[in-house]
mmCIF file of C-alpha atoms and ligand atoms in Angstrom:
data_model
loop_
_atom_site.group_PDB
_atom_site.id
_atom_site.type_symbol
_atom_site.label_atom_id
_atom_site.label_comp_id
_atom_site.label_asym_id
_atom_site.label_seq_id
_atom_site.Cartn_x
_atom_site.Cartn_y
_atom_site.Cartn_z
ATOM 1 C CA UNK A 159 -52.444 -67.766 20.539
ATOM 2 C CA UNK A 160 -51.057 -64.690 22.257
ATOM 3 C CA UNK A 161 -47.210 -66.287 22.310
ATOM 4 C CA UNK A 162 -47.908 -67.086 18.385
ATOM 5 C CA UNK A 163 -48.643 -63.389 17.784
ATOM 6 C CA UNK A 164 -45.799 -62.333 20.500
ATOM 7 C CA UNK A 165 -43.456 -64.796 18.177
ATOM 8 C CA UNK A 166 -44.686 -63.151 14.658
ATOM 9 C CA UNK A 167 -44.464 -59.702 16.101
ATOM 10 C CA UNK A 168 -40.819 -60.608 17.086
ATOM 11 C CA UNK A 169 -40.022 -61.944 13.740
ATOM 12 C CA UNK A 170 -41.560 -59.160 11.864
ATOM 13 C CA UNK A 171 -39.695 -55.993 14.141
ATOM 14 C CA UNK A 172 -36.431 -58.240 13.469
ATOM 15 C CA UNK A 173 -37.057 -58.418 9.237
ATOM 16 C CA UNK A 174 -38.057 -54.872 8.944
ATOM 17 C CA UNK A 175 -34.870 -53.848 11.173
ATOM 18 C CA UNK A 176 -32.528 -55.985 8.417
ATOM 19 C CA UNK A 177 -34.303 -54.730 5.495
ATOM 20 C CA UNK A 178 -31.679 -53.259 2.858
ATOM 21 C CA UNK A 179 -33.834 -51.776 0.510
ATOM 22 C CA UNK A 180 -37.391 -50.989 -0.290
ATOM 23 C CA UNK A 181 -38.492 -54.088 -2.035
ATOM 24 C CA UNK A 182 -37.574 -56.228 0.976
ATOM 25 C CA UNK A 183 -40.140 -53.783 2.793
ATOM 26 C CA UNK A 184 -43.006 -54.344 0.224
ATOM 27 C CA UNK A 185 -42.072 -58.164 0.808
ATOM 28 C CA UNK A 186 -42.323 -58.215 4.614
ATOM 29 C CA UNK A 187 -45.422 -55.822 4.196
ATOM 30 C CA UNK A 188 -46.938 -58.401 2.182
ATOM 31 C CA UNK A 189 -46.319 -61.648 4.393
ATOM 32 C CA UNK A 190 -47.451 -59.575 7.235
ATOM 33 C CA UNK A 191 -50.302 -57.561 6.679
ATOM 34 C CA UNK A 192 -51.190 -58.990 3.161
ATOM 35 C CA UNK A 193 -54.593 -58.765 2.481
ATOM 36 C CA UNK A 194 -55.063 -62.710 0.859
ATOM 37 C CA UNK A 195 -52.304 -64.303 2.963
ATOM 38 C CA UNK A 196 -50.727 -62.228 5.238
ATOM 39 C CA UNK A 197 -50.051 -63.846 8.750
ATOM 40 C CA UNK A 198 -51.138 -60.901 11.030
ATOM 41 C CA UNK A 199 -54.290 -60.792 8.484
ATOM 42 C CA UNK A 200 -54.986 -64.416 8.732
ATOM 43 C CA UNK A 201 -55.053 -64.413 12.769
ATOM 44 C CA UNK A 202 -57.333 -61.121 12.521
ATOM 45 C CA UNK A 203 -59.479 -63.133 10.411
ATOM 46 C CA UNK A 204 -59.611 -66.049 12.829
ATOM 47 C CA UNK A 205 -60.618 -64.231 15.712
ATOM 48 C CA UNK A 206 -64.431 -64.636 15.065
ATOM 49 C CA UNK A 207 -64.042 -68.174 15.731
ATOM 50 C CA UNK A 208 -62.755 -67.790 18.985
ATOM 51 C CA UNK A 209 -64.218 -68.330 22.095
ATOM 52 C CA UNK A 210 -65.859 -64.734 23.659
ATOM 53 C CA UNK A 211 -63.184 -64.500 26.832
ATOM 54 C CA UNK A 212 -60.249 -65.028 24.406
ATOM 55 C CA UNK A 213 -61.413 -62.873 21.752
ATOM 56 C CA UNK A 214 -61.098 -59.307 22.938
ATOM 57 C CA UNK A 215 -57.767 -60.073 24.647
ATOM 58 C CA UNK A 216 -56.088 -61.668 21.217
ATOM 59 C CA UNK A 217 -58.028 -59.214 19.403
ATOM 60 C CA UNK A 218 -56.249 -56.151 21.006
ATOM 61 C CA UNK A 219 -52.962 -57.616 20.839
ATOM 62 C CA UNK A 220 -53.091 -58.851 17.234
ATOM 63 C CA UNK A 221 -54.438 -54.802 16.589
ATOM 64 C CA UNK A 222 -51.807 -53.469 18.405
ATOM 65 C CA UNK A 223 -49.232 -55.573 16.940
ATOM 66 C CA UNK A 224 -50.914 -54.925 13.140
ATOM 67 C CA UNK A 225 -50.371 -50.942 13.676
ATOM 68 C CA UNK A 226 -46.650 -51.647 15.462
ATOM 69 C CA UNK A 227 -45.527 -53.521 12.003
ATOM 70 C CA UNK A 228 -47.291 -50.859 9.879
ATOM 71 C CA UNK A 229 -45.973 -48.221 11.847
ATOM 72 C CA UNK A 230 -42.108 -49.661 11.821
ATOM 73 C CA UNK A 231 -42.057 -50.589 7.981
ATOM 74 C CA UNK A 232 -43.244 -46.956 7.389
ATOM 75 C CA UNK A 233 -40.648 -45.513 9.230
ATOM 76 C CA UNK A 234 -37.892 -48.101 7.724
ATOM 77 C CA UNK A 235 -39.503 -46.870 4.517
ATOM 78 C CA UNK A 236 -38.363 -43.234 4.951
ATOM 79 C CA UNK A 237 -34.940 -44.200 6.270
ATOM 80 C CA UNK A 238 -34.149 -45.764 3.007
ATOM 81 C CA UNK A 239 -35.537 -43.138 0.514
ATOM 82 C CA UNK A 240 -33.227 -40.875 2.707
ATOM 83 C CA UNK A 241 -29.965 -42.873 2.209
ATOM 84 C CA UNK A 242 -30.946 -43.871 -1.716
ATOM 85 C CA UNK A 243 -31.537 -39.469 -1.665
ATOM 86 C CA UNK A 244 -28.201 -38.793 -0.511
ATOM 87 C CA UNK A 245 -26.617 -41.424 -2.780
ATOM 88 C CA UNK A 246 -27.892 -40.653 -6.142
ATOM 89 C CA UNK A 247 -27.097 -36.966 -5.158
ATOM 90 C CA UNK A 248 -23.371 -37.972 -4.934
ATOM 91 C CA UNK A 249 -23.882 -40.342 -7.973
ATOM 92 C CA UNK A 250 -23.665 -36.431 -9.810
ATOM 93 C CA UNK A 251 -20.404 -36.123 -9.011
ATOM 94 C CA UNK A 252 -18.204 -36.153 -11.486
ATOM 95 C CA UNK A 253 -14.995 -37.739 -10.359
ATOM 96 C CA UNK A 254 -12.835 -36.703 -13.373
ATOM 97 C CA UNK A 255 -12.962 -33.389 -12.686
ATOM 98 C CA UNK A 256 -9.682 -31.705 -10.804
ATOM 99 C CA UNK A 257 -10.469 -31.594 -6.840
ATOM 100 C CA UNK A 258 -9.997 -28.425 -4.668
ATOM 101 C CA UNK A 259 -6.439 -27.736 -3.868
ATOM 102 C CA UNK A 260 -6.334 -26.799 0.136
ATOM 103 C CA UNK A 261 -4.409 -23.644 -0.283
ATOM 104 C CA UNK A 262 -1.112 -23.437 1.485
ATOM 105 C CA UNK A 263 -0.074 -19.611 2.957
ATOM 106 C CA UNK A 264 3.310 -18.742 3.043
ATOM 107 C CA UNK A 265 5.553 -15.935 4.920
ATOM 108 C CA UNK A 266 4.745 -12.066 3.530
ATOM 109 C CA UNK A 267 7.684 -10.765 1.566
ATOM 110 C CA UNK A 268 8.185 -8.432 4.843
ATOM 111 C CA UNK A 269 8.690 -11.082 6.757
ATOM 112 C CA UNK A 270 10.350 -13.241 5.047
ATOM 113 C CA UNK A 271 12.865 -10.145 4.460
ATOM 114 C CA UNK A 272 13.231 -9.722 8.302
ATOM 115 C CA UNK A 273 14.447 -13.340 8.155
ATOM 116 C CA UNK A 274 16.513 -13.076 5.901
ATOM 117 C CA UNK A 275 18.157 -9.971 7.399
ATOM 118 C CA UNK A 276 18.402 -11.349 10.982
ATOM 119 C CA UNK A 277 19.897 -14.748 9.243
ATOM 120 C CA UNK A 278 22.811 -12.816 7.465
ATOM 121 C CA UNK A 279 23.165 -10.189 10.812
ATOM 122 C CA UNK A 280 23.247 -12.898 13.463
ATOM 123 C CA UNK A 281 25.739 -14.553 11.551
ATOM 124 C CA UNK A 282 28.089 -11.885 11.870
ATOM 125 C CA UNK A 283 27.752 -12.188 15.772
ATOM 126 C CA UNK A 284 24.906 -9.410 16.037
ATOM 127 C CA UNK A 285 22.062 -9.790 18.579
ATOM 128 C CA UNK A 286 18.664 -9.841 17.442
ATOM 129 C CA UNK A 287 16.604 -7.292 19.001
ATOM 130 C CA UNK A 288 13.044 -5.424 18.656
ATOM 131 C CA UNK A 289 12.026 -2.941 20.890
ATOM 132 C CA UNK A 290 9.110 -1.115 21.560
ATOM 133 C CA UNK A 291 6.968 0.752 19.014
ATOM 134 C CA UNK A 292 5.371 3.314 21.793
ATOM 135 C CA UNK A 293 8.084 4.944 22.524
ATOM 136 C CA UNK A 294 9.084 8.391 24.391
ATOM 137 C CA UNK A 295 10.238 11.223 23.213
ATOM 138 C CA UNK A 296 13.372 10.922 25.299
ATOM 139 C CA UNK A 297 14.457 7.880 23.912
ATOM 140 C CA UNK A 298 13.212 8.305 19.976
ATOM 141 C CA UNK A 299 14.815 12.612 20.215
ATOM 142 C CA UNK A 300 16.321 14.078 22.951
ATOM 143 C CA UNK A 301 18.952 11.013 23.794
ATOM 144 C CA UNK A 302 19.889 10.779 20.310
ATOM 145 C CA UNK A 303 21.132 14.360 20.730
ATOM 146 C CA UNK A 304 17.237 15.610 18.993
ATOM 147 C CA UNK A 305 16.572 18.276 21.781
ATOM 148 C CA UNK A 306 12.948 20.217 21.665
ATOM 149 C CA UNK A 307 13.318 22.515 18.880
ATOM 150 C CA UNK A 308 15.749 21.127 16.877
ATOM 151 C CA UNK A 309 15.042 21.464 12.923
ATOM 152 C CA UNK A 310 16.198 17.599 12.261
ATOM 153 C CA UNK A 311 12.623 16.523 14.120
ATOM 154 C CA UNK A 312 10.959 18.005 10.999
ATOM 155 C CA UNK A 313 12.402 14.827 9.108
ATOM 156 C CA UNK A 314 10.740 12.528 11.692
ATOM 157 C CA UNK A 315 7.352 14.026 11.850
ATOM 158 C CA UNK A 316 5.320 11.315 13.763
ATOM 159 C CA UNK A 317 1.796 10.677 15.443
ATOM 160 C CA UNK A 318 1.884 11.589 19.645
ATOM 161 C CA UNK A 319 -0.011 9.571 21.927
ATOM 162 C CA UNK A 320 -1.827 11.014 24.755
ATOM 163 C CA UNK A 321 -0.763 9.238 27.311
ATOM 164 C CA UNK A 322 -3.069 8.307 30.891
ATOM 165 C CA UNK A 323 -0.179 7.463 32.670
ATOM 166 C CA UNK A 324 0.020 9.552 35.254
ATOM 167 C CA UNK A 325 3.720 11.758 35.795
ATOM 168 C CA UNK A 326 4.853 10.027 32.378
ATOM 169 C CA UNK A 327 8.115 12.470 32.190
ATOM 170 C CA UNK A 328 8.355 11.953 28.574
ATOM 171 C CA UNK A 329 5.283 12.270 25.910
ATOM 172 C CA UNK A 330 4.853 8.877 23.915
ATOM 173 C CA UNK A 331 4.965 8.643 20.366
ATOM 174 C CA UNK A 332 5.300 6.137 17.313
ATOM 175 C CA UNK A 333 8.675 5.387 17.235
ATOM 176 C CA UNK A 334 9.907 6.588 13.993
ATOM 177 C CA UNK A 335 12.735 4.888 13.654
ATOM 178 C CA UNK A 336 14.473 1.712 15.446
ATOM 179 C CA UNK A 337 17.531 4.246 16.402
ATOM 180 C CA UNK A 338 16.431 4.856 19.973
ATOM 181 C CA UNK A 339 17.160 1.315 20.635
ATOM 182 C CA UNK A 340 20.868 2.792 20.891
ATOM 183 C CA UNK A 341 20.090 4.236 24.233
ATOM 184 C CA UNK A 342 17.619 1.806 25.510
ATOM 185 C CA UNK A 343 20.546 -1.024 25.198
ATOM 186 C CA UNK A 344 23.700 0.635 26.289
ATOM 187 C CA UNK A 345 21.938 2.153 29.372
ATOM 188 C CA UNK A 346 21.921 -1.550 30.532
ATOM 189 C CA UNK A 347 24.800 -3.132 29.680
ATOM 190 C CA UNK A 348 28.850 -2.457 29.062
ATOM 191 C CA UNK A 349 30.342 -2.784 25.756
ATOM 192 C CA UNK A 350 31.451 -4.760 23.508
ATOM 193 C CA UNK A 351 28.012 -4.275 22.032
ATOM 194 C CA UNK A 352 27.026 -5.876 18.138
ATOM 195 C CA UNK A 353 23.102 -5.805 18.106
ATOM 196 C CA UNK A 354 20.141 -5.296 15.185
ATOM 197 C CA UNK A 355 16.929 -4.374 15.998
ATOM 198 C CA UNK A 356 14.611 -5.053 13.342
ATOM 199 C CA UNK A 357 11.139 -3.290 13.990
ATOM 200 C CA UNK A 358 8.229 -1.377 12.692
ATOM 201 C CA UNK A 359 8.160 2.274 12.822
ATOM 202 C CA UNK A 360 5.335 5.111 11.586
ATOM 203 C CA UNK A 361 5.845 8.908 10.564
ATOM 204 C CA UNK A 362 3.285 11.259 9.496
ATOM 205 C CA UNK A 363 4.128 10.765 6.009
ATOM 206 C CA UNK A 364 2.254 11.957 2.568
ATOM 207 C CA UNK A 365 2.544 8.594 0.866
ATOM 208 C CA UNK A 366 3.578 8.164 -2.464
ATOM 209 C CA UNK A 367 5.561 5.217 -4.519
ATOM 210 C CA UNK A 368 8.367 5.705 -2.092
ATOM 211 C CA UNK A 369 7.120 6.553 1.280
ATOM 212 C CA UNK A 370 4.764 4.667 3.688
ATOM 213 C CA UNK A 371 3.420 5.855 6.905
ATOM 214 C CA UNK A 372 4.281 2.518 8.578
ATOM 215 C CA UNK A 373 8.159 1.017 7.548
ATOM 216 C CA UNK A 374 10.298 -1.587 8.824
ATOM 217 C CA UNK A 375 13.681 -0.167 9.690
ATOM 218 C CA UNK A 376 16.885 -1.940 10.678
ATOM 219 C CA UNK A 377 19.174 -0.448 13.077
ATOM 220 C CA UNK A 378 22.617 -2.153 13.846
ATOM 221 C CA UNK A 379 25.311 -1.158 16.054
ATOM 222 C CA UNK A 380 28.601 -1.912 17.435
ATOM 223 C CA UNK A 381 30.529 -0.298 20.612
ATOM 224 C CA UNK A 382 33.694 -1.100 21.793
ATOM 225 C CA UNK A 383 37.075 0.433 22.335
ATOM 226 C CA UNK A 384 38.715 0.811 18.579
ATOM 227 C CA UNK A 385 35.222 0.795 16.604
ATOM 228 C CA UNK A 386 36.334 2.634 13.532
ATOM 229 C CA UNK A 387 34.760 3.392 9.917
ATOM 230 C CA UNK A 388 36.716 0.099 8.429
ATOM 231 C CA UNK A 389 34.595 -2.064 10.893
ATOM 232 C CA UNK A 390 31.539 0.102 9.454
ATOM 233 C CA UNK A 391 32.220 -0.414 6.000
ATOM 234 C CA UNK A 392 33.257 -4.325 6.160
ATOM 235 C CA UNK A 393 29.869 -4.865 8.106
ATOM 236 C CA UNK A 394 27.615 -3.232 5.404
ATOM 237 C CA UNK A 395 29.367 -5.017 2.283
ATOM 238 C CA UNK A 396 29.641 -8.366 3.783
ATOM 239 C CA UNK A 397 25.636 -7.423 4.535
ATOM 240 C CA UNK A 398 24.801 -6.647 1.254
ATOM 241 C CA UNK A 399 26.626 -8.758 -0.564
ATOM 242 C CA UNK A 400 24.929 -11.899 1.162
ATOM 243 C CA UNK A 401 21.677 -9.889 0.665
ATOM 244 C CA UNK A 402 22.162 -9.430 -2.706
ATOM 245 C CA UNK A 403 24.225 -12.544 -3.255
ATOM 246 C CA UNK A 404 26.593 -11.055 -5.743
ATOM 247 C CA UNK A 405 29.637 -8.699 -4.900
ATOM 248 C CA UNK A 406 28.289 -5.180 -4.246
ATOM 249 C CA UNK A 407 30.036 -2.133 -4.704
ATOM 250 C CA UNK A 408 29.381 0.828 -2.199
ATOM 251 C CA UNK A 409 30.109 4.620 -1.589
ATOM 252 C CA UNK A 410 30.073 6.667 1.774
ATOM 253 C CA UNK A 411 29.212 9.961 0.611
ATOM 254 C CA UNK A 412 29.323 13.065 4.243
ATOM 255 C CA UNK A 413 25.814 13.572 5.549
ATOM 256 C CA UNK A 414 24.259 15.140 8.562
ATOM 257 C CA UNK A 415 22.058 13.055 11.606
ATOM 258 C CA UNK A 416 22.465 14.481 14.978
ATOM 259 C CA UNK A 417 23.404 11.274 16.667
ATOM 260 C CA UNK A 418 26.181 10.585 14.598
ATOM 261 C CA UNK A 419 29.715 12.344 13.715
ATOM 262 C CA UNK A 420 31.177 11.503 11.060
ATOM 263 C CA UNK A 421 27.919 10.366 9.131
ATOM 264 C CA UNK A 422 27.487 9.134 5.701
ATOM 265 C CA UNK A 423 25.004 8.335 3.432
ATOM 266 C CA UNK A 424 25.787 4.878 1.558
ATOM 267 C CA UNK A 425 24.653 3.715 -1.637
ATOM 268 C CA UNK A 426 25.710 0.951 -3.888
ATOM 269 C CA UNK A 427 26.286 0.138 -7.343
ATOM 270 C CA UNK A 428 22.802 -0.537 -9.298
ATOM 271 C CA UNK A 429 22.611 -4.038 -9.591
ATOM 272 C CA UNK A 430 20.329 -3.866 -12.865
ATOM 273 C CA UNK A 431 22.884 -1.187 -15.023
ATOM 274 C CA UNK A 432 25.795 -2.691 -13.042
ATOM 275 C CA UNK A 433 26.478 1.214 -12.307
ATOM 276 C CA UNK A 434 26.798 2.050 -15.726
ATOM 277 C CA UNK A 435 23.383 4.195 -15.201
ATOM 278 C CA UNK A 436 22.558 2.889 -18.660
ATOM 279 C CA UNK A 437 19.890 0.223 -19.397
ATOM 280 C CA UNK A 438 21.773 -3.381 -19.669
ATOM 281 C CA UNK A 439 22.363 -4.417 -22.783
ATOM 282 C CA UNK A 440 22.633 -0.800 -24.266
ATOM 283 C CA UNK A 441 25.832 -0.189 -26.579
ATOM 284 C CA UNK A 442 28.388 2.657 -26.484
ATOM 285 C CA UNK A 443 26.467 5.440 -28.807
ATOM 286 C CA UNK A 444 23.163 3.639 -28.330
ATOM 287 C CA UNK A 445 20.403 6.106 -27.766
ATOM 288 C CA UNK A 446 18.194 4.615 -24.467
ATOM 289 C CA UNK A 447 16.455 6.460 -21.913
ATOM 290 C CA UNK A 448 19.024 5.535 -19.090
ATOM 291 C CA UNK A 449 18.359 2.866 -16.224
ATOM 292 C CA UNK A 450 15.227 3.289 -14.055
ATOM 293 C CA UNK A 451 15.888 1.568 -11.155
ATOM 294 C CA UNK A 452 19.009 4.418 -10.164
ATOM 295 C CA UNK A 453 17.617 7.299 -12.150
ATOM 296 C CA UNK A 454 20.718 7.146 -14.258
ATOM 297 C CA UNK A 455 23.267 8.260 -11.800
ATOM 298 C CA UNK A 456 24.780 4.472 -11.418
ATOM 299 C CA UNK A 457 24.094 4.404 -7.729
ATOM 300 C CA UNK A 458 21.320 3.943 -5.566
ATOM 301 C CA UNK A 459 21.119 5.192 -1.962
ATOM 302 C CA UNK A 460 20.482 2.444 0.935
ATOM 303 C CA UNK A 461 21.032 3.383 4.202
ATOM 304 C CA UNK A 462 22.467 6.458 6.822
ATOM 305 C CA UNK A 463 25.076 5.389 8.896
ATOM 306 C CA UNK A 464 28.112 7.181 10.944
ATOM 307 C CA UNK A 465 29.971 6.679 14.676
ATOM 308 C CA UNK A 466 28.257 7.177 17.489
ATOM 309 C CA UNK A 467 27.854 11.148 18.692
ATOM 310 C CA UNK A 468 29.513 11.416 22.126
ATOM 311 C CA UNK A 469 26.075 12.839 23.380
ATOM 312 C CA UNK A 470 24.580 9.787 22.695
ATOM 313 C CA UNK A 471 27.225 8.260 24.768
ATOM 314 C CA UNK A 472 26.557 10.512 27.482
ATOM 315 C CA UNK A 473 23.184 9.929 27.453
ATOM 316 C CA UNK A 474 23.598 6.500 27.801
ATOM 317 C CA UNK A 475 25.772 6.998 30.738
ATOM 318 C CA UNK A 476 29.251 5.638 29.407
ATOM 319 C CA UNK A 477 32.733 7.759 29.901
ATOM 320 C CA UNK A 478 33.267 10.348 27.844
ATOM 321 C CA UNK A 479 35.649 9.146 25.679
ATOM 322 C CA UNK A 480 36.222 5.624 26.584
ATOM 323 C CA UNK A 481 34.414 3.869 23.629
ATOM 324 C CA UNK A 482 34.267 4.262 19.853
ATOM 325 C CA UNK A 483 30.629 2.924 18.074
ATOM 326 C CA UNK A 484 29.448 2.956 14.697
ATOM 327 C CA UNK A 485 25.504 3.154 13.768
ATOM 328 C CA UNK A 486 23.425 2.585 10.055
ATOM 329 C CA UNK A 487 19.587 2.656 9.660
ATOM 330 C CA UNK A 488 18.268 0.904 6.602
ATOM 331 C CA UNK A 489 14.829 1.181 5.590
ATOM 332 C CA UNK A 490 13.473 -2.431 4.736
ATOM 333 C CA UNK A 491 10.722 -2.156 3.241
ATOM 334 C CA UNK A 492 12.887 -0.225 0.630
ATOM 335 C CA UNK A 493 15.345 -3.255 0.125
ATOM 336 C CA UNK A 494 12.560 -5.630 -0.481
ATOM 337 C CA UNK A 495 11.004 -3.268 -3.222
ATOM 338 C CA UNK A 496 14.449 -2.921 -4.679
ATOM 339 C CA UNK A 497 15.348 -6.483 -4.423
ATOM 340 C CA UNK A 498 12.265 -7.729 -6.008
ATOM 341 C CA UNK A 499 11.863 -5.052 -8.451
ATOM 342 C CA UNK A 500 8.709 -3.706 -7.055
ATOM 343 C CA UNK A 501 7.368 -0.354 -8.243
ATOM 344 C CA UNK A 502 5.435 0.797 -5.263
ATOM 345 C CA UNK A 503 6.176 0.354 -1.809
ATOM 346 C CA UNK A 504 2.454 1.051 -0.698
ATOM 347 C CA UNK A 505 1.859 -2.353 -1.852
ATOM 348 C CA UNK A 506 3.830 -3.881 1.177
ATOM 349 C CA UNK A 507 1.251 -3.300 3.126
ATOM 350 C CA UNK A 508 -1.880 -3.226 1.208
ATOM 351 C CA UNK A 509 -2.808 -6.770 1.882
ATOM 352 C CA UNK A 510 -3.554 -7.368 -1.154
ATOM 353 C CA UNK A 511 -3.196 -10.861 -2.252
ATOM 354 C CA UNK A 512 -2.814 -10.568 -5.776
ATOM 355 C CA UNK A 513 0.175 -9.181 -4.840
ATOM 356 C CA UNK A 514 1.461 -11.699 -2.420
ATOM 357 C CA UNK A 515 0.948 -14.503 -3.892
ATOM 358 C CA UNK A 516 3.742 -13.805 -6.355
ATOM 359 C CA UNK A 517 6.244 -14.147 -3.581
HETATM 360 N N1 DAH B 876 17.362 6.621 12.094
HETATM 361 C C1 DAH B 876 17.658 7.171 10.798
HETATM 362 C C2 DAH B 876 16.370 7.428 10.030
HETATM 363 O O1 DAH B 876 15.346 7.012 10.457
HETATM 364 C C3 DAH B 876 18.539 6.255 10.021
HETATM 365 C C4 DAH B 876 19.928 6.248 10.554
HETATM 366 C C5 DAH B 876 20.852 7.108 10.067
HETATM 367 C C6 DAH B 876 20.276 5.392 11.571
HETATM 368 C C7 DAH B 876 22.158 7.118 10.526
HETATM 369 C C8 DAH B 876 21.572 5.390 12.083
HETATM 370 C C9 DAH B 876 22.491 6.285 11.529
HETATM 371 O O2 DAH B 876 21.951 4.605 13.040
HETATM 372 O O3 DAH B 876 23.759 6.263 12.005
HETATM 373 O O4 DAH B 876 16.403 8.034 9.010
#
């Protein structure tokens, strides 16, 4: 009797565990523990007829098994409401309508500009370079021939650091510009020299459509012993003209930095009047209100450039005299805005992606 309810206990765990769906349950509920004809029921039944020593020993087990099924199917019970739960819950899905597009990021115009520039500039044979952004005032004034005092640090009004190294010579400051690389590179090594640095750079700056306390600034050089203003001139329109991809037309016009001498100030021909400083497609005796992007002069100014200052040389430690070098800063975030025709440079950095998205 005991193996018999050992065998139907056996036989009921292994149903219960292969049920697929709630009326297989009700099923093995009812040939179990069914009140008329269930097998566990009948042997219950039975167990008045048995003799007293067998009684209470079959009795517990067929109890214990009775609450073991009960228990099991219960528990089975729940499993399955769960899973039919989850299932008609993802029956509501609606598989016409257009899935979720797993958005793809893509390079900020910024960068994607300092690519570009460092593609076209290492082409020509330039280095690559970066340098640091906490820089001293040795390196970012007085080497480029800035000394304490001078009225040209007015232009590059920046934010000092206070510094906790202790006997730092020089005070620290946000570099603001990527000039003082200049210095930092010829100090190490002999000419012939071609290197960009591409970096950020701050100034204490009211912003407005056209300034930004925090700018990208490219800074390219060459040393060597017959550097002259042709090599200067052929550098910048081979640059621009690969920037722009079109043939640019530019101007050196005489200008003042302290670290240069000759310098100029270069500009090209508006690319969107074709230097005609009136709006494109404008007739002869048309009235218009004249071209925005160059303020109606025809030209638009890019970059500062000149030969190297012999103090710069000095302070870099070469003979005086012995090489020729010529220098340009351009202000990057000024050629993206101009080469995709954006109105406000503060939007560069705004993070806003409204903005970059369209790039
Ligand atoms: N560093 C200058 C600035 O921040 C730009 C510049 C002008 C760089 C003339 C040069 C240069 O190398 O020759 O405005």
């Amino acid at each position: 009797m005991l193996s018999q309810i050992e065998q139907l206990r056996i036989d009921a765990l292994k149903n219960i565990k292969e049920a697929r769906d709630i009326s297989s349950l009700d099923l093995i509920w009812r040939q179990y523990l069914g009140r008329q004809n269930g097998e566990l029921t009948k042997v219950l039944r039975g167990l008045k007829d048995l003799p007293a020593n067998e009684k209470s020993k079959v009795g517990s087990l067929a109890n214990r098994t009775k609450i073991e099924i009960e228990e099991k199917i219960k528990q089975k019970r729940q499993q399955l409401k769960s899973i039919i739960n989850h299932e008609s819950s993802s029956i509501n899905l609606d598989l016409t309508l257009p899935g979720k597009k797993t958005e793809l990021g893509h390079l900020h115009p910024l960068t994607q500009g300092k690519q570009m520039v460092a593609d076209i500039f290492s082409s020509m044979g330039f280095e690559i370079l970066e340098g640091p952004e906490l820089e001293t005032d040795y390196y970012n004034f007085e080497a480029l021939n800035i000394p304490e005092g001078h009225p040209a640090r007015d232009m590059w009004d920046t934010f000092f650091v206070k510094s906790k190294i202790k006997n730092q010579k020089s005070k620290l400051l946000l570099r603001t510009h990527t000039s003082p690389m200049q210095v930092r590179v010829m100090e190490k090594r002999k000419p012939p020299l071609r290197v960009c640095v591409i970096g950020k750079c701050f100034r204490h700056e009211a912003t407005d459509a056209s300034h930004e306390h925090t700018l990208y600034q490219v800074e390219g050089f060459a040393v060597d012993k017959e550097i002259s203003v042709a090599n200067l001139i052929y550098t910048l329109k081979t640059f621009l003209n690969a920037l722009f991809k079109t043939n640019v037309k530019i101007r050196l016009r005489p200008s003042y930095f302290p670290f240069t001498e000759p310098s100029f100030e270069v500009d090209f021909a508006c690319l969107n009047c074709g230097g005609k400083a009136r709006p494109p497609g404008l007739r002869p005796g048309e009235v218009g209100r004249g071209c925005p992007v160059c303020s109606q002069t025809g030209w638009v100014e890019i970059l500062g450039s000149g030969m190297i200052h012999p103090e710069v040389f000095k302070h870099a430690g070469y003979a005086k005299g012995k090489y020729t070098g010529f220098a340009f800063g351009i202000g990057l975030d000024r050629l993206i805005i101009m080469k995709h025709k954006i109105d406000d440079i503060r939007w560069l950095h705004s993070g806003d992606l409204r903005f970059i998205r369209q790039f």
